[in-house]
mmCIF file of N, CA and C in Angstrom:
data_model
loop_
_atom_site.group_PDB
_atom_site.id
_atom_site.type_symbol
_atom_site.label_atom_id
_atom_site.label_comp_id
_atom_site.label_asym_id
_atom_site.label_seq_id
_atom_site.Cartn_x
_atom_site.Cartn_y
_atom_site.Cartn_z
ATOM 1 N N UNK A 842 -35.915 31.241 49.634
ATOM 2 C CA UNK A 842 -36.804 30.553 48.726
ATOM 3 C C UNK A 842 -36.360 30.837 47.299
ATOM 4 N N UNK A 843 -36.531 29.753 46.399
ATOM 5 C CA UNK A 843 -36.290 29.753 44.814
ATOM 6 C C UNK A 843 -37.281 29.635 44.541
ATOM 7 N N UNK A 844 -37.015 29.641 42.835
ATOM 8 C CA UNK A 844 -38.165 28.855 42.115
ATOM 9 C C UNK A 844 -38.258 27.772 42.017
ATOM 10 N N UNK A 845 -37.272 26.593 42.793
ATOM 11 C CA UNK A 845 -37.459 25.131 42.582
ATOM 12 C C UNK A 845 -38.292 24.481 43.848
ATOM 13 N N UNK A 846 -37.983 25.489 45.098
ATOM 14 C CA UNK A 846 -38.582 25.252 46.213
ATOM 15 C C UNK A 846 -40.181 25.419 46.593
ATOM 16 N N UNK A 847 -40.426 27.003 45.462
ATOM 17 C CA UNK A 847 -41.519 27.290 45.326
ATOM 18 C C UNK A 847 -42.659 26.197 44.617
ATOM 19 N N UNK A 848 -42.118 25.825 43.398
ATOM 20 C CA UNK A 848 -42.552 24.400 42.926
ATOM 21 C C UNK A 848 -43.302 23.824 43.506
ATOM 22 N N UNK A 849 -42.126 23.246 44.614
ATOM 23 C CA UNK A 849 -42.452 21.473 45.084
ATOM 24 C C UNK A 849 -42.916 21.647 45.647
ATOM 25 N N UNK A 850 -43.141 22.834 46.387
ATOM 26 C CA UNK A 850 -44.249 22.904 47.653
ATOM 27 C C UNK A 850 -45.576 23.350 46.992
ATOM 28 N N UNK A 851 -45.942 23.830 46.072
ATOM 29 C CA UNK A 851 -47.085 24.269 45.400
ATOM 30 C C UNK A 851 -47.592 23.121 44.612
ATOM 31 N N UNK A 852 -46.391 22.296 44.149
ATOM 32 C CA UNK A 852 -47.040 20.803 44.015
ATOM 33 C C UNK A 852 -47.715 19.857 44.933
ATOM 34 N N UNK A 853 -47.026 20.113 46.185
ATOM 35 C CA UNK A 853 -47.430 19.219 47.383
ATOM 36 C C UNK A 853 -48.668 19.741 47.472
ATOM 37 N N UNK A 854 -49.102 21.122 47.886
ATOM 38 C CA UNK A 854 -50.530 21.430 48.152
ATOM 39 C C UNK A 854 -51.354 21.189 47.302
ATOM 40 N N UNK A 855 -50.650 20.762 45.944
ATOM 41 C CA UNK A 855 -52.352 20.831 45.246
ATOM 42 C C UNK A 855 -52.199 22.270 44.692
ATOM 43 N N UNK A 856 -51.289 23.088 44.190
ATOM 44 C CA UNK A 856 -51.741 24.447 43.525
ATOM 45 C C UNK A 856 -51.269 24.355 42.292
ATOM 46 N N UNK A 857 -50.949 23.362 41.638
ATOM 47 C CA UNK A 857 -49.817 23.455 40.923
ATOM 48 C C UNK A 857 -50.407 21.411 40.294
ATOM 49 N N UNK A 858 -50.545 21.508 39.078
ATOM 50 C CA UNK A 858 -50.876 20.056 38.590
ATOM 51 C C UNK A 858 -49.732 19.162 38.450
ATOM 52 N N UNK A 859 -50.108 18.125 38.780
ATOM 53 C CA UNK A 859 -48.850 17.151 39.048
ATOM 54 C C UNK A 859 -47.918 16.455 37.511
ATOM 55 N N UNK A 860 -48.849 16.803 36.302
ATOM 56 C CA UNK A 860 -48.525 16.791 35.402
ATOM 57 C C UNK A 860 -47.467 17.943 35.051
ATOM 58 N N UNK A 861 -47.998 18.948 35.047
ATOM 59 C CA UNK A 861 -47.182 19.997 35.399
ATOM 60 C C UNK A 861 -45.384 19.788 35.761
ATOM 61 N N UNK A 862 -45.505 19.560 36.896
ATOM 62 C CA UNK A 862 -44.344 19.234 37.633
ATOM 63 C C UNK A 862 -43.206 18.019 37.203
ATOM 64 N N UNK A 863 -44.231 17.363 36.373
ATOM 65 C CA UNK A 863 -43.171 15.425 35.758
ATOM 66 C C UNK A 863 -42.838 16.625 34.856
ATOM 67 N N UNK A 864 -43.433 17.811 34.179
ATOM 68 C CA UNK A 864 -42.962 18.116 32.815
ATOM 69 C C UNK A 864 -41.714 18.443 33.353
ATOM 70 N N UNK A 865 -41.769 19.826 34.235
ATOM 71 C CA UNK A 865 -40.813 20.321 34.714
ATOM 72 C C UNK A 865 -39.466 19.412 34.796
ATOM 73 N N UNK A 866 -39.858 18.540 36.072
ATOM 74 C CA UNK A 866 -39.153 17.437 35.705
ATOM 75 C C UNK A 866 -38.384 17.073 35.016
ATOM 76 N N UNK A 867 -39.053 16.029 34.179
ATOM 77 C CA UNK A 867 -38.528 15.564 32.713
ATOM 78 C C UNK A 867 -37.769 16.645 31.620
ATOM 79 N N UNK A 868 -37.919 18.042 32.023
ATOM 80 C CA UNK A 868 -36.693 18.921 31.436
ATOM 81 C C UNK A 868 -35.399 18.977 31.939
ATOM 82 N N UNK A 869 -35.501 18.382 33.135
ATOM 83 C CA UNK A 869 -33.902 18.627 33.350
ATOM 84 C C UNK A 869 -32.713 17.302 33.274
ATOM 85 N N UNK A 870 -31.915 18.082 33.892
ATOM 86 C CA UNK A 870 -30.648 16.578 32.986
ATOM 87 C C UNK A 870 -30.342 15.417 34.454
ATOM 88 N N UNK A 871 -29.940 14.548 34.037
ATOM 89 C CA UNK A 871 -30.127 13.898 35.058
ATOM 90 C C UNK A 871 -29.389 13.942 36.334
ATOM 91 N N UNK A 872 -27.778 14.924 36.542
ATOM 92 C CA UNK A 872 -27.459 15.594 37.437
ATOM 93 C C UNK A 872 -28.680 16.197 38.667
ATOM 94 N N UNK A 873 -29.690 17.309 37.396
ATOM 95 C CA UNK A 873 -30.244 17.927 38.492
ATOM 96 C C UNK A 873 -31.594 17.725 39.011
ATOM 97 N N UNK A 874 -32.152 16.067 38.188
ATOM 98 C CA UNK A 874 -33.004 15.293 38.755
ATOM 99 C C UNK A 874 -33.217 14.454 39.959
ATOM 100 N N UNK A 875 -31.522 14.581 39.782
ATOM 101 C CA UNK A 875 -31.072 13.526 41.590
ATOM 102 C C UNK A 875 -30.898 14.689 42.462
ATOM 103 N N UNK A 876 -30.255 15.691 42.160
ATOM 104 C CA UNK A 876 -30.553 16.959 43.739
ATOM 105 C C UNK A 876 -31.700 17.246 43.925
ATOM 106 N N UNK A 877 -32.852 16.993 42.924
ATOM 107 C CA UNK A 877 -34.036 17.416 43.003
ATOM 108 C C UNK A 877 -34.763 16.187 44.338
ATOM 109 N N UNK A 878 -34.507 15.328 43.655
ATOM 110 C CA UNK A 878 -35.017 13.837 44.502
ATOM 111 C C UNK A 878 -34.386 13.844 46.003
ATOM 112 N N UNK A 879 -33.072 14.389 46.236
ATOM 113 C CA UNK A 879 -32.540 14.315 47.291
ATOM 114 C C UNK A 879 -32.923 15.405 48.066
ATOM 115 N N UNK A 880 -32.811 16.643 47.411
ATOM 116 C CA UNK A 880 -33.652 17.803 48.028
ATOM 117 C C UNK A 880 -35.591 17.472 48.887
ATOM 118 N N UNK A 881 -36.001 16.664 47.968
ATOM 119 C CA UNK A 881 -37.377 16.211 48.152
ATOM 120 C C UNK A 881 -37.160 15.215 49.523
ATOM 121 N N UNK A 882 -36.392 14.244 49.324
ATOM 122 C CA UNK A 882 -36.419 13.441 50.254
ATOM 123 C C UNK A 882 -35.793 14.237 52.035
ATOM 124 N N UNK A 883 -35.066 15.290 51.523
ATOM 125 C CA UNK A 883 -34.740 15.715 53.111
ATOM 126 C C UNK A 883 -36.061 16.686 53.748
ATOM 127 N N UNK A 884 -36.597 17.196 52.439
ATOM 128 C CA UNK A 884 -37.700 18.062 53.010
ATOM 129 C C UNK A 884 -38.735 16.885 53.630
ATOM 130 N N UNK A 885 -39.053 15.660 53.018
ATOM 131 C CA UNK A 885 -39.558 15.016 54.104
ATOM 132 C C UNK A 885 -39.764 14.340 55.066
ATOM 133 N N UNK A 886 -37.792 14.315 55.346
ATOM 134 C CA UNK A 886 -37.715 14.135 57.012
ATOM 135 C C UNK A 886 -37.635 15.479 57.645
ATOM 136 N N UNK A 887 -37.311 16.466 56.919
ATOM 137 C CA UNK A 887 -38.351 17.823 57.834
ATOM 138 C C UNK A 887 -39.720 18.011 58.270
ATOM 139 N N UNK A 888 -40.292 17.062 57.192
ATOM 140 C CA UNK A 888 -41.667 17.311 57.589
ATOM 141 C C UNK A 888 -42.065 16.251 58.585
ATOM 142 N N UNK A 889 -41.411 15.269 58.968
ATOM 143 C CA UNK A 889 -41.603 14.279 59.825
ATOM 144 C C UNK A 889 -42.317 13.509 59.097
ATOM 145 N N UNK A 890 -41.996 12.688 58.098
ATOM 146 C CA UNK A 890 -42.992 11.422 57.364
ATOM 147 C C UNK A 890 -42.494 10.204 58.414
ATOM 148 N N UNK A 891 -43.623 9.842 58.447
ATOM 149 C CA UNK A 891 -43.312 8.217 58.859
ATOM 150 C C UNK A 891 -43.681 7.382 58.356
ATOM 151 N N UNK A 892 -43.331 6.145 58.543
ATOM 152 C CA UNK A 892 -43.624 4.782 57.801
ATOM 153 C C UNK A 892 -44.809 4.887 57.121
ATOM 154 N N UNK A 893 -45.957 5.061 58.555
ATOM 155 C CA UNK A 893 -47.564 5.075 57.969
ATOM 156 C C UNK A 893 -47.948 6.128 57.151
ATOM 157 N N UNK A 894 -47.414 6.839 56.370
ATOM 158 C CA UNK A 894 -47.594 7.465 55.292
ATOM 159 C C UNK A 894 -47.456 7.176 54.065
ATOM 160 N N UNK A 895 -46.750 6.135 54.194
ATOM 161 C CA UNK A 895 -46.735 5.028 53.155
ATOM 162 C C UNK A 895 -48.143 4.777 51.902
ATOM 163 N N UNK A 896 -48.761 4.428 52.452
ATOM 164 C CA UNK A 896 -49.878 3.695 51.974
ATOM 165 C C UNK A 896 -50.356 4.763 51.572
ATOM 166 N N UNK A 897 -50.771 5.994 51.821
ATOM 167 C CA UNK A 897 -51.424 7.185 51.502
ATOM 168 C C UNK A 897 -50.788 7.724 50.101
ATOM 169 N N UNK A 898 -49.070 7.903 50.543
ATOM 170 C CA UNK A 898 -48.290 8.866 49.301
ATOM 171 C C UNK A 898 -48.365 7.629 48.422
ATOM 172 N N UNK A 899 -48.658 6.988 48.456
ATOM 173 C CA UNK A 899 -48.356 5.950 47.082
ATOM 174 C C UNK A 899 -49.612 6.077 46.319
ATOM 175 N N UNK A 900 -50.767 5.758 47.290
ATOM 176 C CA UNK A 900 -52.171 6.256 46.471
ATOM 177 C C UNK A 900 -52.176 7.643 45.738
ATOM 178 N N UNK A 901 -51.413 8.567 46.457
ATOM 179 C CA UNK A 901 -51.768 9.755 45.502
ATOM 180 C C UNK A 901 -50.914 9.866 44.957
ATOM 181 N N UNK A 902 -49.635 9.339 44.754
ATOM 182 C CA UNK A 902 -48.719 9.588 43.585
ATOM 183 C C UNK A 902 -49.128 8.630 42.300
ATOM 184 N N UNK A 903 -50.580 7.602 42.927
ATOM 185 C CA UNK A 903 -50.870 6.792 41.506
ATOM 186 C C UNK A 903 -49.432 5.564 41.312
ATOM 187 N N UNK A 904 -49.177 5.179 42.364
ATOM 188 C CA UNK A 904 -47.943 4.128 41.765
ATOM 189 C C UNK A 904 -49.207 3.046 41.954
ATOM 190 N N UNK A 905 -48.788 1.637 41.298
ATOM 191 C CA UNK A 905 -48.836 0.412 42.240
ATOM 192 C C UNK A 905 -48.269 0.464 43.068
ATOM 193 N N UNK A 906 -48.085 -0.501 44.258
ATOM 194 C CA UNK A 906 -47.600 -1.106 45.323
ATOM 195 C C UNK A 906 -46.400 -2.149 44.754
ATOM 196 N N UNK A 907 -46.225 -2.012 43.445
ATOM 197 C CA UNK A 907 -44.884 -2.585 42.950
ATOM 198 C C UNK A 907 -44.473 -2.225 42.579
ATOM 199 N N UNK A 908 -44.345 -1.294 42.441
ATOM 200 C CA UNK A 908 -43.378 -0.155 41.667
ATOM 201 C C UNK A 908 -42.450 0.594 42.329
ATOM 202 N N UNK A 909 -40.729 0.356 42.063
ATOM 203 C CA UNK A 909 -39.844 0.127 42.935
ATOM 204 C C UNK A 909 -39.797 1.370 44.409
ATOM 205 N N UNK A 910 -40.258 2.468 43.596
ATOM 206 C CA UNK A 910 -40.384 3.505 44.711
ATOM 207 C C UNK A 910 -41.274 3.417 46.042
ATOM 208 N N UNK A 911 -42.605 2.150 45.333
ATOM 209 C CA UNK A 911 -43.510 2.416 46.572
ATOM 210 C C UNK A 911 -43.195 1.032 47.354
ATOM 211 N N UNK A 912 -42.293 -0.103 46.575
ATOM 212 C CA UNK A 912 -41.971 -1.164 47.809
ATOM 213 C C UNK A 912 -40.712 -0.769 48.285
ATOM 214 N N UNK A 913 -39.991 0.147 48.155
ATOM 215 C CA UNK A 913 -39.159 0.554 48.981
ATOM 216 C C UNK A 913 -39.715 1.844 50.512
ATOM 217 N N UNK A 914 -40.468 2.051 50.094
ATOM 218 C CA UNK A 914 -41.141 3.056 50.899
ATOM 219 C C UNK A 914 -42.118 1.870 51.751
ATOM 220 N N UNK A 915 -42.646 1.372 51.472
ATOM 221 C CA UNK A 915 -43.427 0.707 52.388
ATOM 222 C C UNK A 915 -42.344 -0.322 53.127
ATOM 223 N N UNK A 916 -41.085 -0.289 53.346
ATOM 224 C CA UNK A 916 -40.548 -1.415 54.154
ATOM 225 C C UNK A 916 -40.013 -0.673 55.633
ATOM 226 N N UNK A 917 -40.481 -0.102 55.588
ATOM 227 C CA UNK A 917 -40.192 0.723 56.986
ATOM 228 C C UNK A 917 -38.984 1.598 56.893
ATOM 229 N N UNK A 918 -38.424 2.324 58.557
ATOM 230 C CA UNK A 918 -37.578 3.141 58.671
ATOM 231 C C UNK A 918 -37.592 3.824 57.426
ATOM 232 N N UNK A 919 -38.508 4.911 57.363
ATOM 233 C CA UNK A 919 -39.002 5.759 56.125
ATOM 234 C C UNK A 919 -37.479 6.465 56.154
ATOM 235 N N UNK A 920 -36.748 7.106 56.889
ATOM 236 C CA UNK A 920 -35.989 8.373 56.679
ATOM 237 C C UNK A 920 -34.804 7.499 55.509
ATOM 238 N N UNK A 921 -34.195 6.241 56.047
ATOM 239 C CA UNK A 921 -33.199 5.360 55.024
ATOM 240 C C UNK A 921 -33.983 5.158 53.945
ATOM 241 N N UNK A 922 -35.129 4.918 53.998
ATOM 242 C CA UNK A 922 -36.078 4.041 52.554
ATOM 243 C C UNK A 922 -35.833 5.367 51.687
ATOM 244 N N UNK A 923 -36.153 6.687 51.988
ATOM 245 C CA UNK A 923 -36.170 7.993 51.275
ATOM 246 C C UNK A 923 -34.993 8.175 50.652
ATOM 247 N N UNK A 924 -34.072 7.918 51.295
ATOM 248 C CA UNK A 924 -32.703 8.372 50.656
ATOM 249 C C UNK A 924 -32.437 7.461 49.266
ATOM 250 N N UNK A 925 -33.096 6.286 49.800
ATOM 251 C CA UNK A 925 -32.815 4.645 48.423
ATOM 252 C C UNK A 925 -33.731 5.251 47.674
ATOM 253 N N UNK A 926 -34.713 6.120 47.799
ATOM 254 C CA UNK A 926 -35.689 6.126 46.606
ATOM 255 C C UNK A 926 -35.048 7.395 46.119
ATOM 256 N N UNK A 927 -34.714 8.600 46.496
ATOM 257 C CA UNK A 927 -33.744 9.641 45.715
ATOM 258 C C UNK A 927 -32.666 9.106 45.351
ATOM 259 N N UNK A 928 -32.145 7.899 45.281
ATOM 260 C CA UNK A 928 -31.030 7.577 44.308
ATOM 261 C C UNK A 928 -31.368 6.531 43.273
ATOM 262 N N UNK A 929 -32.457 6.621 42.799
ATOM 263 C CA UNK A 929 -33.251 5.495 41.854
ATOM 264 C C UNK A 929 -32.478 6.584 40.703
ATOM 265 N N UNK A 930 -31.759 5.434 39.766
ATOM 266 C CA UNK A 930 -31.640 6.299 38.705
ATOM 267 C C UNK A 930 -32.120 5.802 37.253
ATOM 268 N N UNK A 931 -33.126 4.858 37.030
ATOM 269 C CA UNK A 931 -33.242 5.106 35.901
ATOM 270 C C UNK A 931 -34.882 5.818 35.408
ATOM 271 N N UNK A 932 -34.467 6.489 34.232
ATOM 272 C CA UNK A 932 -35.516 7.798 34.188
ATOM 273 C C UNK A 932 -37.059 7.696 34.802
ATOM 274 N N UNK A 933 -37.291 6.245 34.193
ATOM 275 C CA UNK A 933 -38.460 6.151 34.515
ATOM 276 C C UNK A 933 -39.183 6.158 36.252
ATOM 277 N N UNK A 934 -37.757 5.415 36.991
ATOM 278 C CA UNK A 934 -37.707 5.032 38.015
ATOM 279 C C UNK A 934 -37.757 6.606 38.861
ATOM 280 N N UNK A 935 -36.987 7.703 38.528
ATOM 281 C CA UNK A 935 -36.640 8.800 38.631
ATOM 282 C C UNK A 935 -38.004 9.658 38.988
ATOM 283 N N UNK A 936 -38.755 9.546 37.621
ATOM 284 C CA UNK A 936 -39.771 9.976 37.370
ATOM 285 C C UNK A 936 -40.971 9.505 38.645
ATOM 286 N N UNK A 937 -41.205 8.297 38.826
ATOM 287 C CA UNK A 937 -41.924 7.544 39.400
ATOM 288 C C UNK A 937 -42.233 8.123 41.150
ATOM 289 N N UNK A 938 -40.332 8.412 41.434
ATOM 290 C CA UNK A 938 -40.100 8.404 42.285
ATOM 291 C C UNK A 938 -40.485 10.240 42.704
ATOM 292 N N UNK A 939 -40.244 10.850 41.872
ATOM 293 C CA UNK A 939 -40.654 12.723 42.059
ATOM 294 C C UNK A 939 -42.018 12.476 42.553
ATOM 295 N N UNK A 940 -42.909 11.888 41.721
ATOM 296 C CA UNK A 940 -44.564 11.738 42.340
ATOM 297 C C UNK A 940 -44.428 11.285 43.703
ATOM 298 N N UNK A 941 -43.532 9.843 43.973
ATOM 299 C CA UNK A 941 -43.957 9.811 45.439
ATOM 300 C C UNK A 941 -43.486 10.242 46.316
ATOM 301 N N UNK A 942 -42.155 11.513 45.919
ATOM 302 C CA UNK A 942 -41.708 12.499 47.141
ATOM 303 C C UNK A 942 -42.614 12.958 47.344
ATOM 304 N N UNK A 943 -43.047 13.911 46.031
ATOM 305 C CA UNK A 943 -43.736 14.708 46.566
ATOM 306 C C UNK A 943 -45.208 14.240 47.485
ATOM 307 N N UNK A 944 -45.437 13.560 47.145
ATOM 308 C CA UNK A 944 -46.815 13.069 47.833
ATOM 309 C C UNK A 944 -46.999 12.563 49.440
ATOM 310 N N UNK A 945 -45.271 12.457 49.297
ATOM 311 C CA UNK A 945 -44.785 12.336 51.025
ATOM 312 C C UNK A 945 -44.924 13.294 51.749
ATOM 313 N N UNK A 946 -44.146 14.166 51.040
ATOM 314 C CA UNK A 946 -43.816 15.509 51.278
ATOM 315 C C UNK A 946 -45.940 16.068 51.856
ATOM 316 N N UNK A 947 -46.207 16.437 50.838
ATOM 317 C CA UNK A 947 -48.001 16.734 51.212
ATOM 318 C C UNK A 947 -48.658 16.043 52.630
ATOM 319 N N UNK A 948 -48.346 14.739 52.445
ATOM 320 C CA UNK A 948 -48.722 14.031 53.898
ATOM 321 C C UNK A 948 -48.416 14.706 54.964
ATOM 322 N N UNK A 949 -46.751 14.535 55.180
ATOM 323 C CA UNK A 949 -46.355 14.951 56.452
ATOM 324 C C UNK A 949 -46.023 16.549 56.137
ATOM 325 N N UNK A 950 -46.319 16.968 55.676
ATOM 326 C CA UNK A 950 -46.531 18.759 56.038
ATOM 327 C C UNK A 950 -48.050 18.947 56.207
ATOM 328 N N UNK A 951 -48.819 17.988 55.503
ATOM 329 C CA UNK A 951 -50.425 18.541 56.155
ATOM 330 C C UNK A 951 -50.559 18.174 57.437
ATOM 331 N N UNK A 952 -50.157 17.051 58.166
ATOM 332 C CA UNK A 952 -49.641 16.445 59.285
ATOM 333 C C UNK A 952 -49.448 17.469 60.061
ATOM 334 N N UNK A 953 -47.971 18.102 60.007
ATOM 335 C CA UNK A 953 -47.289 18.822 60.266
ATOM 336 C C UNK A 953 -48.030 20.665 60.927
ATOM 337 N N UNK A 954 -48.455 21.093 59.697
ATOM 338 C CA UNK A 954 -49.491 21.986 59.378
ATOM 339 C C UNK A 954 -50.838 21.879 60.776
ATOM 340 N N UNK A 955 -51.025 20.888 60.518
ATOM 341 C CA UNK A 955 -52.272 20.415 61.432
ATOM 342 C C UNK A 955 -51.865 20.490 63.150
ATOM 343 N N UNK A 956 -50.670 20.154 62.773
ATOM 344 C CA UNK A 956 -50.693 19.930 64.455
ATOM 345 C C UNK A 956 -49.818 20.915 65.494
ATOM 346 N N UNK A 957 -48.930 21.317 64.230
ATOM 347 C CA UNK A 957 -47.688 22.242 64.862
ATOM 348 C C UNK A 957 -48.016 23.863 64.487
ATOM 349 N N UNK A 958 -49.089 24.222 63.512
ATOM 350 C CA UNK A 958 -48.954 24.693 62.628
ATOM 351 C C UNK A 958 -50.164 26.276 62.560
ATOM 352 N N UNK A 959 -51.421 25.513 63.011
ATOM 353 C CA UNK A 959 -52.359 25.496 63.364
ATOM 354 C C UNK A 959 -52.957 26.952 63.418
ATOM 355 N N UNK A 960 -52.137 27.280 64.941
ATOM 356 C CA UNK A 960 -52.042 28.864 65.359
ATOM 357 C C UNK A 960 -51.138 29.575 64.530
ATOM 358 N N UNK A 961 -50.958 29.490 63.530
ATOM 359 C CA UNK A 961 -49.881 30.546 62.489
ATOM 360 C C UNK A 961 -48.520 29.921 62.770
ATOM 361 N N UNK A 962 -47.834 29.925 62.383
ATOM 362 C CA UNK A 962 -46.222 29.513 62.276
ATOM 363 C C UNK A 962 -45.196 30.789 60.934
ATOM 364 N N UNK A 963 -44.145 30.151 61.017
ATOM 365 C CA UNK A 963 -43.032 31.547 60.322
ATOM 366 C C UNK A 963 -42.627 30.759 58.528
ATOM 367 N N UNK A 964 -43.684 29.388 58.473
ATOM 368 C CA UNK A 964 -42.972 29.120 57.312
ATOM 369 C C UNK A 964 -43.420 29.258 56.338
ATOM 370 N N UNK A 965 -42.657 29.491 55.432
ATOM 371 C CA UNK A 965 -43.060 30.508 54.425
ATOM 372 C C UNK A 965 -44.139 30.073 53.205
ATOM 373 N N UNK A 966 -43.483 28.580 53.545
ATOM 374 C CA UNK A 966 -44.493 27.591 52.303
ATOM 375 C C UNK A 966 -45.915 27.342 53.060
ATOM 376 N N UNK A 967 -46.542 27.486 53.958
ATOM 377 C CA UNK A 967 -47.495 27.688 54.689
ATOM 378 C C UNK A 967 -48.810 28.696 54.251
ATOM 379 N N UNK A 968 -47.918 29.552 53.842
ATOM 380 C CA UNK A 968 -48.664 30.904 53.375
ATOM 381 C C UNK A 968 -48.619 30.655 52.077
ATOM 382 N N UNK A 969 -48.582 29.655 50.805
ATOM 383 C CA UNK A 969 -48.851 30.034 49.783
ATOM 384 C C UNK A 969 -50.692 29.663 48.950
ATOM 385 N N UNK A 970 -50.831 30.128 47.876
ATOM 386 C CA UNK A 970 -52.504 30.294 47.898
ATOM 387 C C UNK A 970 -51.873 29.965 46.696
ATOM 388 N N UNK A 971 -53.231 29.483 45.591
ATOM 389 C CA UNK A 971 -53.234 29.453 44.453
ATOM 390 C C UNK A 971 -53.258 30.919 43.372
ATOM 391 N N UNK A 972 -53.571 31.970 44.161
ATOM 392 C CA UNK A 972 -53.193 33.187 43.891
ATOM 393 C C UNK A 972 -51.804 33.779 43.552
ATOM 394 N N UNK A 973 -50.381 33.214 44.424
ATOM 395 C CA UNK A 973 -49.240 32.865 43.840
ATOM 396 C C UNK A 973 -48.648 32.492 42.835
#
């Protein structure tokens, strides 16, 4: 675990303000905005997102439904749509797109959490509290 990992997952739960996180964000250069996005997008085919999560991460990342990150996400086969939305490169698009990883990311790990998770598990982002 880092401090970039620690982040995104403290963003996903809710410990950590989402404003917060665009700042974070928006400090870095645009090299390490796209490992960030690509990093995001594999953690949520770890977490098992699927299509129908769609409609949810877009509501809580606050996009419209036109806004290139969330009509690419809503066209199905989420794991390819993820990868097209971590290579959005212009800033704004960039930006747009961190909210609706992460908000993927929250879905299918509460998902995840819920079902696999339940009786205790070994992962580490599992155990974090706002006390962290």
């Amino acid at each position: 675990m880092d401090e970039r990992d620690l982040l995104l997952n403290e963003l996903a739960q809710g410990l950590r303000p989402m404003p917060e996180g665009v700042e974070w964000f928006d400090g870095l250069d645009s090299a390490e905005q796209s490992k960030v996005l690509l990093f995001l997008s594999h953690h949520c085919v770890q977490a098992r997102a699927v299509a129908e999560d769609a409609e949810e991460s877009i509501r809580r990342a606050g996009l419209r439904p036109t806004h290139t990150p969330a009509v690419l996400i809503s066209r199905g086969q989420i794991n390819h749509q993820l990868g097209k939305i971590a290579g959005l490169t212009p800033l704004d698009e960039r930006r747009k797109a961190f909210r609706l990883l992460i908000a993927v990311l929250a879905v299918a790990d509460t998902r995840r959490r819920e079902r696999f998770c339940s009786g205790g598990c070994g992962h580490w982002w599992h155990s974090l509290s706002a006390a962290d």
